[in-house]
Tab-separated table of C-alpha atoms in Angstrom:
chain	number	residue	atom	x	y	z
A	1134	UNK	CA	-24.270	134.891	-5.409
A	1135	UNK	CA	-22.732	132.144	-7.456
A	1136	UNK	CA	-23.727	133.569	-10.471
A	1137	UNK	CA	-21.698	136.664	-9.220
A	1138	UNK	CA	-18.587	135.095	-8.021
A	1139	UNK	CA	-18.360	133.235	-11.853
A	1140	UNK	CA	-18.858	136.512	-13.588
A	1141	UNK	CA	-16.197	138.331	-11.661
A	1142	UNK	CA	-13.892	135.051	-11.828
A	1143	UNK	CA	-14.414	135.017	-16.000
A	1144	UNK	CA	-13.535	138.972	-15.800
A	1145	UNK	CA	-10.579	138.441	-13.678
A	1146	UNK	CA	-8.816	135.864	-15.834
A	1147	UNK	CA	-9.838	137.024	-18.948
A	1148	UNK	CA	-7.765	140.827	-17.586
A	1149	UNK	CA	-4.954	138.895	-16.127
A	1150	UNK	CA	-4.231	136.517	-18.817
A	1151	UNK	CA	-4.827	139.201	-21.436
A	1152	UNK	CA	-1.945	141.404	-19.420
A	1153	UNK	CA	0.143	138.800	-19.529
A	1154	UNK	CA	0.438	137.850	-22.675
A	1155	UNK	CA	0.515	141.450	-23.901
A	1156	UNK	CA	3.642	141.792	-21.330
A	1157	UNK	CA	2.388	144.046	-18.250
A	1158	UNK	CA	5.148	142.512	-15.809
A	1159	UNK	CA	3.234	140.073	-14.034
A	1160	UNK	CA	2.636	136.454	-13.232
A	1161	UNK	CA	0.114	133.414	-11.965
A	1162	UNK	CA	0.782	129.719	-11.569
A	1163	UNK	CA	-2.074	127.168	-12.758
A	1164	UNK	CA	-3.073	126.979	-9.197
A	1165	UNK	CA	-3.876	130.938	-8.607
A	1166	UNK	CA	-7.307	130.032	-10.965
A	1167	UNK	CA	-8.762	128.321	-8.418
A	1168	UNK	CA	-8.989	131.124	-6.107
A	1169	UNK	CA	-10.258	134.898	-7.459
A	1170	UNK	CA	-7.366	136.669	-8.563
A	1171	UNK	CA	-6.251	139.903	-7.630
A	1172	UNK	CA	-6.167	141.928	-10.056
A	1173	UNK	CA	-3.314	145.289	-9.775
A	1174	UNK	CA	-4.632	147.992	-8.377
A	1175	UNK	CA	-5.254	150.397	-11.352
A	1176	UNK	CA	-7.507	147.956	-13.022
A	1177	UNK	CA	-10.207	147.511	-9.563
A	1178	UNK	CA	-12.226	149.970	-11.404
A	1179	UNK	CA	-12.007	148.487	-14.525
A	1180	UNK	CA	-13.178	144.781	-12.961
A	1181	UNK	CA	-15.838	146.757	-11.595
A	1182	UNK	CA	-17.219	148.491	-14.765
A	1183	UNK	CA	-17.262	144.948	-16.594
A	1184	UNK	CA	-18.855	143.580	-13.371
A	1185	UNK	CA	-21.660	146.005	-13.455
A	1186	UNK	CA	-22.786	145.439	-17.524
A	1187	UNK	CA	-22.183	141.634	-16.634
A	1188	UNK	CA	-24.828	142.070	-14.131
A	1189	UNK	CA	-27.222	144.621	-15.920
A	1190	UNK	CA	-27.601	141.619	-18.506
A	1191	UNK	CA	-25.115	141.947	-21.126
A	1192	UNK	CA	-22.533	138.943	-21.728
A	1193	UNK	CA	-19.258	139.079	-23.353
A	1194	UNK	CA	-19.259	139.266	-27.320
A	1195	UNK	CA	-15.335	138.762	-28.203
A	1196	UNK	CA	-14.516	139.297	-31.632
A	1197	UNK	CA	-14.676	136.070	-33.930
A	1198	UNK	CA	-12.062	136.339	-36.407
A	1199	UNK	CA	-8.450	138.071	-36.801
A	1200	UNK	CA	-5.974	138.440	-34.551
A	1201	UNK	CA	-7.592	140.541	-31.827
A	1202	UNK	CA	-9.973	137.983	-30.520
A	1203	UNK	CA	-9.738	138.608	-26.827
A	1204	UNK	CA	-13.106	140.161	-24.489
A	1205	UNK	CA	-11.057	142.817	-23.232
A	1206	UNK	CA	-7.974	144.485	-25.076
A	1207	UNK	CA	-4.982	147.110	-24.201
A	1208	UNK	CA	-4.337	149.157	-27.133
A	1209	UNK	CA	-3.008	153.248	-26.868
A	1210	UNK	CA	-5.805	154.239	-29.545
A	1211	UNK	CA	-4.394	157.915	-28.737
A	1212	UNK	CA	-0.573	157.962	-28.658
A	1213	UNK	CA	-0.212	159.265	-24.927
A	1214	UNK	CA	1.395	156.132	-23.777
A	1215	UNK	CA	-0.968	155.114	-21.791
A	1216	UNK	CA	-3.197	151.680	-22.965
A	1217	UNK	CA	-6.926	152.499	-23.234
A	1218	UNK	CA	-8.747	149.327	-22.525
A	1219	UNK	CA	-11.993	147.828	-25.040
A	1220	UNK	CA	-14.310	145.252	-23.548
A	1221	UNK	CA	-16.665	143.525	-26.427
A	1222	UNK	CA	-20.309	142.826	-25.124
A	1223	UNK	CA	-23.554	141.999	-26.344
A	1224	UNK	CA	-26.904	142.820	-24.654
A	1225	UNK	CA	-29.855	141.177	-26.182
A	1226	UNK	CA	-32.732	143.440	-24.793
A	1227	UNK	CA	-31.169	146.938	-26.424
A	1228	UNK	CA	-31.748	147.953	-29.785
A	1229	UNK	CA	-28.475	148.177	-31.414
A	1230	UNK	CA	-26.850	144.325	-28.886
A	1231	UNK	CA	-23.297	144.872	-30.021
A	1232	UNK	CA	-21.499	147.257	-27.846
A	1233	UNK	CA	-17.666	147.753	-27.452
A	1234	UNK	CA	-16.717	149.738	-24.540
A	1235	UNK	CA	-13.705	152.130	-24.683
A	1236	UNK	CA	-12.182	152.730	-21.088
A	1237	UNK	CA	-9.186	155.455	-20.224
A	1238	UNK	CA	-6.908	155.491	-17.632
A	1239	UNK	CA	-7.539	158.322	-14.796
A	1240	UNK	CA	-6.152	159.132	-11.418
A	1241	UNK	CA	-8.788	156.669	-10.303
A	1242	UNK	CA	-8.682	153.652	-12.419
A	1243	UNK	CA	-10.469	153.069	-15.671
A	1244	UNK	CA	-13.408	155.128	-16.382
A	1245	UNK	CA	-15.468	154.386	-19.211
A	1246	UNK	CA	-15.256	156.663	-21.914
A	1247	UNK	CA	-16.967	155.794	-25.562
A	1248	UNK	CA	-19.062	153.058	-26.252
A	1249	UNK	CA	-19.745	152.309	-29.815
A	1250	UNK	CA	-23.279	150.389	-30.983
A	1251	UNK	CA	-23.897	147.816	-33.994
A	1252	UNK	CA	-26.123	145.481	-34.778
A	1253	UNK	CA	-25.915	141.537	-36.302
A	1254	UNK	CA	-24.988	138.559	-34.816
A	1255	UNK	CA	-21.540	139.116	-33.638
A	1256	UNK	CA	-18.604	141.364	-33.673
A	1257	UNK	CA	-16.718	139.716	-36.564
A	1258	UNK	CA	-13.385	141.798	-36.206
A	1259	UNK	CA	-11.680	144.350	-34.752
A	1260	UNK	CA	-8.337	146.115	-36.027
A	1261	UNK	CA	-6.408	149.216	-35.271
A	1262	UNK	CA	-4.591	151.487	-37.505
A	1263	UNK	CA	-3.348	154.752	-37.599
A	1264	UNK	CA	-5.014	155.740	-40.870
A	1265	UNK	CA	-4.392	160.136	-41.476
A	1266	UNK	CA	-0.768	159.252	-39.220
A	1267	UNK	CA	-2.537	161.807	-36.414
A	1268	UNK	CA	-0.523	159.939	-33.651
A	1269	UNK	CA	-4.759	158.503	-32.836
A	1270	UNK	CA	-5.594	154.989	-33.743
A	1271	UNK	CA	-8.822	154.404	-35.756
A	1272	UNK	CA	-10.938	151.004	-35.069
A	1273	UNK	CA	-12.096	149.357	-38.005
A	1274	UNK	CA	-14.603	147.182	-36.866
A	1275	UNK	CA	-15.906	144.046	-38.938
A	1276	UNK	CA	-20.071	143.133	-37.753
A	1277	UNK	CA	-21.543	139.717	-38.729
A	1278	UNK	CA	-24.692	141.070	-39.731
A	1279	UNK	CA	-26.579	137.880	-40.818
A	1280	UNK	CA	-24.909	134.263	-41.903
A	1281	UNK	CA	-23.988	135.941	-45.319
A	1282	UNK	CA	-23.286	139.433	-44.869
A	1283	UNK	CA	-20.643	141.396	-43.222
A	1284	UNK	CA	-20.653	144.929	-42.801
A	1285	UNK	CA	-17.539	146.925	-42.498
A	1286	UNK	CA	-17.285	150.314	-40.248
A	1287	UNK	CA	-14.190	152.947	-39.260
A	1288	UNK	CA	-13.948	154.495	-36.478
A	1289	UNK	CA	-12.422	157.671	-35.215
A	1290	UNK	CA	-12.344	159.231	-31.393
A	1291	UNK	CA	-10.468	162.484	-32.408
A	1292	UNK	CA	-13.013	163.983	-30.915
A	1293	UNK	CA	-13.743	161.983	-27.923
A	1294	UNK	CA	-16.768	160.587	-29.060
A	1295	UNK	CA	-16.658	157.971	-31.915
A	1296	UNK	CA	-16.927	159.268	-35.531
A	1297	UNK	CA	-17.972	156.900	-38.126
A	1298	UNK	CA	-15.380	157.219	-41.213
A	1299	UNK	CA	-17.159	154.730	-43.263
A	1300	UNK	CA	-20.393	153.521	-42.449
A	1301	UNK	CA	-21.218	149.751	-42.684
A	1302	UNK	CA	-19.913	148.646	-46.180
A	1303	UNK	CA	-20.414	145.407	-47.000
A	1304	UNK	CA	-17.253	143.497	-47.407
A	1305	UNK	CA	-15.632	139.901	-47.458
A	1306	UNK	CA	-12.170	140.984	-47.142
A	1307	UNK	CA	-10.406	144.562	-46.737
A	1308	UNK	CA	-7.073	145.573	-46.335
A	1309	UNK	CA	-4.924	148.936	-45.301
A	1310	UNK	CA	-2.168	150.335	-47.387
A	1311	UNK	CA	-0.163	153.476	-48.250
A	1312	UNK	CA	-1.562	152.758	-52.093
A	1313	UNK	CA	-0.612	156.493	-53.193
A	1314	UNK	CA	2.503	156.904	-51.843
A	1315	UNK	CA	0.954	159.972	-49.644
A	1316	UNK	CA	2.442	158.923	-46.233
A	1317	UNK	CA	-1.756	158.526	-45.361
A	1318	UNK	CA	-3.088	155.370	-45.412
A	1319	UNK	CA	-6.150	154.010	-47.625
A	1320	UNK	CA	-8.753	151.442	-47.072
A	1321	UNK	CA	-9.320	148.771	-50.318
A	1322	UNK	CA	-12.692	147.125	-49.331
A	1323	UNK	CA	-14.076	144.045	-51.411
A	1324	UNK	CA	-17.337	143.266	-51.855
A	1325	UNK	CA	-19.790	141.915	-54.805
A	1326	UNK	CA	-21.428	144.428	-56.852
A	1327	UNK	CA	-25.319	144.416	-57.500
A	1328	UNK	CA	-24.522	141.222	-60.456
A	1329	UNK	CA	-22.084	139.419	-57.850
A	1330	UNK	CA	-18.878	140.680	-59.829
A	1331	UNK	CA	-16.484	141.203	-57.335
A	1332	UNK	CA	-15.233	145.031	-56.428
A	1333	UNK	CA	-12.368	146.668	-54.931
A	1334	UNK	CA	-13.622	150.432	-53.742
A	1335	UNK	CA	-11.032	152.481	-52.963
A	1336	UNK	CA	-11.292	155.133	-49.923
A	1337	UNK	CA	-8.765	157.750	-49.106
A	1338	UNK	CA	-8.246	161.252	-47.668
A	1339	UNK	CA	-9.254	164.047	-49.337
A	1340	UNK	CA	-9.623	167.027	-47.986
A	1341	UNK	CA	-8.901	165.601	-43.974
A	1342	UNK	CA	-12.353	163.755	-45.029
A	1343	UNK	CA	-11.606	159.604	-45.325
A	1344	UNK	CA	-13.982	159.245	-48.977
A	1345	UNK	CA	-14.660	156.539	-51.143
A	1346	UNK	CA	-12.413	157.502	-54.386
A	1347	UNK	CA	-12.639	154.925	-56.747
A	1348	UNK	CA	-13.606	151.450	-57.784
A	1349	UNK	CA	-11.668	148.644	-59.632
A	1350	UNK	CA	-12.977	145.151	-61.130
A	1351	UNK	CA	-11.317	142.281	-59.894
A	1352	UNK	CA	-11.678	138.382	-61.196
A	1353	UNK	CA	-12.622	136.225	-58.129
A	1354	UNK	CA	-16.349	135.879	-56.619
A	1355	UNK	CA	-16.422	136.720	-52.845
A	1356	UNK	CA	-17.368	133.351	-52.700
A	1357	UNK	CA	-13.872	132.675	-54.097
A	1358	UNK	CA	-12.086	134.999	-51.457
A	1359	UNK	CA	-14.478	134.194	-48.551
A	1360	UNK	CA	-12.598	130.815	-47.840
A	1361	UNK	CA	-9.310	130.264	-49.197
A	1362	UNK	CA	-8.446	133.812	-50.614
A	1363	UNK	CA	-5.996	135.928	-49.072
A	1364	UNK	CA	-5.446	139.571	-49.263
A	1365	UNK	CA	-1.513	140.472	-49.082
A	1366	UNK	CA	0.272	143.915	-49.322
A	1367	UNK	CA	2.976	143.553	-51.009
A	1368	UNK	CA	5.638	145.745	-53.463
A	1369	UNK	CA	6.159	145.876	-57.442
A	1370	UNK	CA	9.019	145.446	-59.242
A	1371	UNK	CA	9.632	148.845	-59.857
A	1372	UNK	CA	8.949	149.713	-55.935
A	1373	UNK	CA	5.397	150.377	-56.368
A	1374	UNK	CA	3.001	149.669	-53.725
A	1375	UNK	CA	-0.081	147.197	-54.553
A	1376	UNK	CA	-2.377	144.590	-53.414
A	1377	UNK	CA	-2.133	140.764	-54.794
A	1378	UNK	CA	-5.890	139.259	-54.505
A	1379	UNK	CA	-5.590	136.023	-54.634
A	1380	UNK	CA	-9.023	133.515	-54.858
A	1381	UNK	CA	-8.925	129.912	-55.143
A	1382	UNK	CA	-12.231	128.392	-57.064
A	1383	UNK	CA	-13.034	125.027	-55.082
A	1384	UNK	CA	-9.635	123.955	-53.935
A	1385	UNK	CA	-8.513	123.876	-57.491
A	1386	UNK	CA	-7.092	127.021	-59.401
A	1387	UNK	CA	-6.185	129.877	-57.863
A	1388	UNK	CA	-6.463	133.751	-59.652
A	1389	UNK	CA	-4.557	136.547	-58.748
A	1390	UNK	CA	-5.367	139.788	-59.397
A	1391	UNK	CA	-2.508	143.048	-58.180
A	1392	UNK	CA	-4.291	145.876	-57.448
A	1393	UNK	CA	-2.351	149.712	-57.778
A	1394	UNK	CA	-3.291	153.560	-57.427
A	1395	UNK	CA	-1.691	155.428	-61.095
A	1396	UNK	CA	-2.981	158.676	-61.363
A	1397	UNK	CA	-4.982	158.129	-58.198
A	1398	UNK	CA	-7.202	156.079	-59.439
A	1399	UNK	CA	-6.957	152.431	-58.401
A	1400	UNK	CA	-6.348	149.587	-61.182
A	1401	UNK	CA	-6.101	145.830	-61.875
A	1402	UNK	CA	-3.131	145.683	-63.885
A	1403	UNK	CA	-3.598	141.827	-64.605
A	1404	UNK	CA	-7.466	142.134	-65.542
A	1405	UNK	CA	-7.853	141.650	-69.478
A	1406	UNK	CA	-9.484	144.139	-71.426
A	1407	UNK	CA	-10.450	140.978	-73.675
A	1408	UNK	CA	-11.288	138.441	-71.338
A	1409	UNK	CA	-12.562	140.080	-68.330
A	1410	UNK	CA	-10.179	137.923	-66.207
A	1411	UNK	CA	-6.781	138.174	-64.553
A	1412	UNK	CA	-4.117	136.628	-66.847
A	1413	UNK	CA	-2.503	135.078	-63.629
A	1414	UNK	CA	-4.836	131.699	-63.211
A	1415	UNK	CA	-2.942	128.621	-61.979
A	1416	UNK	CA	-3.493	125.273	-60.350
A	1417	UNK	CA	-4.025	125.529	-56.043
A	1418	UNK	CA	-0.916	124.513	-54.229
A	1419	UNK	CA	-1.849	126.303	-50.867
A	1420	UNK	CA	0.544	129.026	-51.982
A	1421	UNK	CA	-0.220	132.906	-52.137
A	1422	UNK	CA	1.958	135.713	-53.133
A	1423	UNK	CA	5.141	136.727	-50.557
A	1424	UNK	CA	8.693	137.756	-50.932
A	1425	UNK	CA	10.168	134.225	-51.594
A	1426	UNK	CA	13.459	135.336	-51.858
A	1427	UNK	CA	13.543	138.146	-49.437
A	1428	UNK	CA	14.462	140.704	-52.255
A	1429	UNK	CA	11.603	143.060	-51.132
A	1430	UNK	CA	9.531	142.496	-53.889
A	1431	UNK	CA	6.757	140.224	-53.893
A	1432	UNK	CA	6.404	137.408	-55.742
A	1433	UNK	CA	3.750	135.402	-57.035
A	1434	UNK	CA	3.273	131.477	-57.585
A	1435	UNK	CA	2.978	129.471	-60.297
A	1436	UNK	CA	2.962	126.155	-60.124
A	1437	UNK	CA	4.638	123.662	-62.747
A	1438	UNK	CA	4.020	119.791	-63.162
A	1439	UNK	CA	6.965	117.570	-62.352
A	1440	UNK	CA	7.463	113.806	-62.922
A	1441	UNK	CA	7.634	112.247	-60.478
A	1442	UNK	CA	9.583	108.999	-60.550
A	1443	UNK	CA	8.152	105.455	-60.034
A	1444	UNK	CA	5.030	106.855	-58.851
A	1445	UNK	CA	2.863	105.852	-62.210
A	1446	UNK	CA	-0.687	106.858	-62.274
A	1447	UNK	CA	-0.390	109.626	-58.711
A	1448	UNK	CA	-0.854	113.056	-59.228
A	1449	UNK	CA	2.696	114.683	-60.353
A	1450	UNK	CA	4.837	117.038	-58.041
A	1451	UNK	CA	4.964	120.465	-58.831
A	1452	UNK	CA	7.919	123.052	-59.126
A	1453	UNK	CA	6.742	126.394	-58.246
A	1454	UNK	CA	8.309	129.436	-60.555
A	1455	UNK	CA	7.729	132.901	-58.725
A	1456	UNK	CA	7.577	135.667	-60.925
A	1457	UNK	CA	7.400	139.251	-59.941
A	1458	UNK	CA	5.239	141.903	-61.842
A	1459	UNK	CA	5.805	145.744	-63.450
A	1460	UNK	CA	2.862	148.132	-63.072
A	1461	UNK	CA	2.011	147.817	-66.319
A	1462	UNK	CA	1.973	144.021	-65.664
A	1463	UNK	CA	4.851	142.718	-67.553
A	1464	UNK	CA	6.570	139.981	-65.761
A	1465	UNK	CA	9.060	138.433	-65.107
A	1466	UNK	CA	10.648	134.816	-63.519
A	1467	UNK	CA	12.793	135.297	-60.038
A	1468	UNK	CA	13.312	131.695	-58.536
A	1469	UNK	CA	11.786	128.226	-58.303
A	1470	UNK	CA	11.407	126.467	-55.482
A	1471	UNK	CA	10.017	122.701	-54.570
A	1472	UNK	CA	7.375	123.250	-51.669
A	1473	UNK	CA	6.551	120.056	-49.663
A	1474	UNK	CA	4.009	121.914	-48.019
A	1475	UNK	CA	2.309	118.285	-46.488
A	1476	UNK	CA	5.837	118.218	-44.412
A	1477	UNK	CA	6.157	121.969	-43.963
A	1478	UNK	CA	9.378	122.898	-46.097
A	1479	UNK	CA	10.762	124.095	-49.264
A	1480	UNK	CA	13.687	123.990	-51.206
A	1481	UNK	CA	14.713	127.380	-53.607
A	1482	UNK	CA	16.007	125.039	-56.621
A	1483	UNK	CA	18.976	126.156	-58.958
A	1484	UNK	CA	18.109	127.038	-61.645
A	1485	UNK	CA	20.096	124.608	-64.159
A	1486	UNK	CA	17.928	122.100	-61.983
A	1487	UNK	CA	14.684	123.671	-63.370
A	1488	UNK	CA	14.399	120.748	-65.995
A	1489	UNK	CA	16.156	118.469	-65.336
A	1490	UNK	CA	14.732	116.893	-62.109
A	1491	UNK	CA	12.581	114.404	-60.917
A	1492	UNK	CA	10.947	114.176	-57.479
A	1493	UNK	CA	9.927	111.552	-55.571
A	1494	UNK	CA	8.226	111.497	-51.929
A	1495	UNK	CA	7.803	108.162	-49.526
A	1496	UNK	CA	5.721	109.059	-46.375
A	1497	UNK	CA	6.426	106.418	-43.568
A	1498	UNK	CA	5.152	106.580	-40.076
A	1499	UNK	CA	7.699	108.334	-38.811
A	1500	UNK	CA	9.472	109.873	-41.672
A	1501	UNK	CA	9.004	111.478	-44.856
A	1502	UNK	CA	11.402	111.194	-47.479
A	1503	UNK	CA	11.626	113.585	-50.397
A	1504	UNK	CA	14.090	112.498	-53.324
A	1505	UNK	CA	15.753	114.696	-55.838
A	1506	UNK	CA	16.523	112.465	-58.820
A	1507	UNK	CA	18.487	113.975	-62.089
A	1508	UNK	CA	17.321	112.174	-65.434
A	1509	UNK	CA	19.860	109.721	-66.718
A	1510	UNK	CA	20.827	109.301	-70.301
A	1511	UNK	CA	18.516	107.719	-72.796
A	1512	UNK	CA	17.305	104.322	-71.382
A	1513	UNK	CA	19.171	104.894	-68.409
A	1514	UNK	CA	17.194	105.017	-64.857
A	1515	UNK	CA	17.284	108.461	-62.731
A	1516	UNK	CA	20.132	109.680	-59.987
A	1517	UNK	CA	19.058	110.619	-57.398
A	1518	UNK	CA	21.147	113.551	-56.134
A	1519	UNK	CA	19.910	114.814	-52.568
A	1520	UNK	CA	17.083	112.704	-50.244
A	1521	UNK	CA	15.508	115.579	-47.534
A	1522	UNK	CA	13.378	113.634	-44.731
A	1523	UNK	CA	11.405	114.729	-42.111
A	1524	UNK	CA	11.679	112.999	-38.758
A	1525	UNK	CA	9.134	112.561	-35.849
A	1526	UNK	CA	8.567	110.100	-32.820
A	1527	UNK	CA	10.467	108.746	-29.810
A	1528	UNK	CA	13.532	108.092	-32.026
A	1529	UNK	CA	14.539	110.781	-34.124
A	1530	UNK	CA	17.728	112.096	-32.375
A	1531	UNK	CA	19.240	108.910	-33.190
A	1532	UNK	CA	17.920	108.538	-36.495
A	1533	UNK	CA	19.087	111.935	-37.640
A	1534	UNK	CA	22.199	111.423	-37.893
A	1535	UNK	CA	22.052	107.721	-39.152
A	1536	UNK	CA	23.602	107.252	-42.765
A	1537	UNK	CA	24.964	110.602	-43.889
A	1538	UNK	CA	22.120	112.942	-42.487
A	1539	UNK	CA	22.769	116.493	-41.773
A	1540	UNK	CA	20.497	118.274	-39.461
A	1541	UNK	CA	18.869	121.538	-41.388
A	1542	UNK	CA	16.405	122.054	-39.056
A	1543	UNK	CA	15.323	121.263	-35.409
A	1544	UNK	CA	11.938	121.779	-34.013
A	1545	UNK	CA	10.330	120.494	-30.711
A	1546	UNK	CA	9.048	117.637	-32.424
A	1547	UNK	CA	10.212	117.672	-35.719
A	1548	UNK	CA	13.806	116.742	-37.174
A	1549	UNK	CA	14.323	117.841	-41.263
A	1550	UNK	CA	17.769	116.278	-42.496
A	1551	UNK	CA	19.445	115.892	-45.693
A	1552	UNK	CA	21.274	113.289	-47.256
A	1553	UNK	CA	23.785	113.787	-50.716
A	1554	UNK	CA	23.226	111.004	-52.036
A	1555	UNK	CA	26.022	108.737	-54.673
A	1556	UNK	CA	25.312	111.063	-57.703
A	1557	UNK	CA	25.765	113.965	-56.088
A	1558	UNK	CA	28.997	113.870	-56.704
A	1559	UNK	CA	29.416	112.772	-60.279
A	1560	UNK	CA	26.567	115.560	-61.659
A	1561	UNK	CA	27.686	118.633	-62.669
A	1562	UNK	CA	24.867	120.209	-61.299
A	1563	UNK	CA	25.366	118.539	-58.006
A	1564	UNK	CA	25.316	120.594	-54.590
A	1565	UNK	CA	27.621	121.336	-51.368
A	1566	UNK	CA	25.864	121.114	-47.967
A	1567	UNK	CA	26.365	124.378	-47.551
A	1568	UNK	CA	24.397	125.100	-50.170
A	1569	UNK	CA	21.626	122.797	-48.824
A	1570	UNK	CA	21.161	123.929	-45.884
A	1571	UNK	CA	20.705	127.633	-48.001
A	1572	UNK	CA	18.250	127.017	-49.930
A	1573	UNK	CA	16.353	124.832	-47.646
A	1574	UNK	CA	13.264	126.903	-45.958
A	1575	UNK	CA	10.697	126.121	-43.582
A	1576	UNK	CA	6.816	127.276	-44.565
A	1577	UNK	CA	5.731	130.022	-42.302
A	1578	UNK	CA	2.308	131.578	-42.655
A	1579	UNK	CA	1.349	135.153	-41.812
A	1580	UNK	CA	-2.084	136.661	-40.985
A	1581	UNK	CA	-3.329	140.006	-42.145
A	1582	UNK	CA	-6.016	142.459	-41.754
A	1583	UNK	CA	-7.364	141.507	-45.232
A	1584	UNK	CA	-7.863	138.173	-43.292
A	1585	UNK	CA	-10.419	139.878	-41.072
């Protein structure tokens, strides 16, 4: 009986905090958990489907990775407005364990609907995505089918019972995107080919069938991609859709490789015909490819070494030039910027500073201090121009505003300032706080389905 009460209790508050957080109008204070909740009236069925495979030996089997990692989720999969609901199980003693089960709302509650079967370890990921723009959500579902090998399906339920689009591809990342400019949109899978090259395969609609198309070579290992890469959709400089691959080779260079459809065929329009290898390799700053300058194209890092003053024998700083690409991969420089990524900001730096500055950081207890020095004359020391310091602990309110600081930035427990400092004023090149607090950014990060 005990055994009961937990299961329903773990059903319960798994429903009510998922319809909470997904905004179905309702509320529970930290003391409701210690009694069962009561759960609205149109999800009693529900509760009592989940209850019943809870008790026929099945356990919850949420999804490991991406952003839908909940046991039970609300998404409308078929555009009627109403929220179907998906629980994620696993039952050891079938044949295919993995089971997610697809409920619809009736006149009487939930009633379960579609269940769809895998096999592996886990459920890895689950996304959905409106891939032929039918108004009906497909599920592209990632399975962990041993330590080293996922296996990517898609999903349809147009009619009613699930339809397998693509059937259990091996991947390490994927990612969805309007490639050919069709309003439909494609699936870009990678995966390692038979020699452990790494391949993009390219699957789109023809003829209302969702068929692998073509392939394209790309430079990293899915070793390369598995950890630190990043998938990210993103536009050309001429408007053109594409994908920027990006792997990073044991925390220390990072290749990029933009992927396109031309001709509707898909193409790596950095890969060398010579070399084999994107012509985009660069030292790892923790950067990837994103519209730096909110231009709507995307850019892509580069990182540059920068002196940095009175700090003889560390590693230098590094400028970061962004430069956006053509589809026939000529490119071209759009900004630099100065990423303190440790202290979770960046500066966009004008660009007659591009050369002529040296950087210099001082990390204290409980502040940070990054200095922007201009190089002096001949024999003459640097100026420093413009100090930018993050502030934490008890004291930072007061400390903020101590000596010249203006607050850019506030956060619950973090204060960035910035100081002009005495040669501000004399350089040329000097700047305005108005034009600090401009070009000053905070780093955000984003998650993807080529994450999954």
């Amino acid at each position: 009986m005990r055994q009961r009460i937990q299961r329903m209790l773990t059903a319960a508050v798994g429903l009510l905090l998922l319809l909470s957080a997904s905004g179905c109008g309702f509320s529970f204070s930290p003391t409701d958990l210690y009694s069962l909740p009561q759960l609205p009236e149109e999800y009693t069925e529900l509760n009592s489907s989940l209850n019943q495979l809870l008790e026929s030996g099945a356990e919850y089997a949420a999804p490991v990775s991406g952003s839908n990692i909940q046991p039970v989720q609300l998404e409308d999969l078929d555009g009627d407005g109403e929220e179907e609901a998906l629980a994620f199980f696993r039952n050891s003693a079938d044949e295919k364990p993995l089971k997610i089960y697809i409920f619809t709302a009736g006149k009487q509650g939930y009633e379960q609907a579609a269940v769809i079967e895998g096999t592996g370890t886990s459920i890895y990921s689950i996304a959905y995505e409106d891939l032929d723009q039918d108004g009906r959500k497909e599920l592209l579902v990632g399975w962990r089918v041993n330590t080293d090998l996922l296996a990517l399906s898609v999903y349809t339920l147009r009619s009613g019972e699930p339809e397998e689009l693509v059937q259990g591809t091996s991947y390490v990342k994927y990612a969805v995107n309007d490639l050919n400019q069709d309003g439909l949109w494609e699936l870009v899978v990678l995966r390692a080919d038979e020699e452990g090259n790494g391949i993009a395969d390219y699957y789109c609609w023809q003829e209302e069938e969702f068929q692998l198309r073509t392939s394209a070579r790309i430079t990293s290992t899915m070793a390369e991609l598995s950890q630190q890469g990043r998938v990210k959709s993103g536009v050309l400089q001429d408007g053109t859709p594409a994908l920027f691959v990006t792997g990073v080779e044991e925390s220390a260079w990072m290749v990029t490789d933009i992927l396109t459809v031309k001709n509707g065929e898909l193409v790596n329009i950095l890969l060398s015909d010579v070399t084999g290898v994107s012509s985009e390799i660069a030292p790892f700053s923790s950067l990837y490819p994103e519209d730096i300058n909110g231009d709507g194209i995307t850019e892509v890092p580069h990182p540059e070494p920068i002196p940095a003053w009175g700090n003889v024998g560390e590693d230098p700083c590094r400028r970061i030039d962004w430069y956006t690409y053509t589809s026939d991969g000529t490119k071209a420089a759009v900004v630099s910027t100065y990423h303190s990524v440790e202290d979770g900001w960046y500066l966009r730096l004008p660009d007659v500073w591009k050369d002529q500055i040296l950087i210099t950081r001082t990390a204290g207890t409980e502040e940070v201090t990054v200095t922007f020095s201009y190089r002096g004359d001949s024999g003459e020391p640097p100026q420093d121009v413009l100090r930018i310091t993050k502030l934490t602990g008890s004291g930072r309110e007061a400390r903020a505003t101590r000596g010249g600081r203006v607050i850019l930035r506030r956060l619950p427990e973090i204060i960035y300032t910035a100081e002009l400092l005495d040669a501000n004023g004399s350089w040329e090149y000097g700047l305005t706080e108005d034009e600090v607090r401009e070009a000053f950014s905070l780093i955000t990060t984003e998650w993807s389905a080529g994450d999954s």
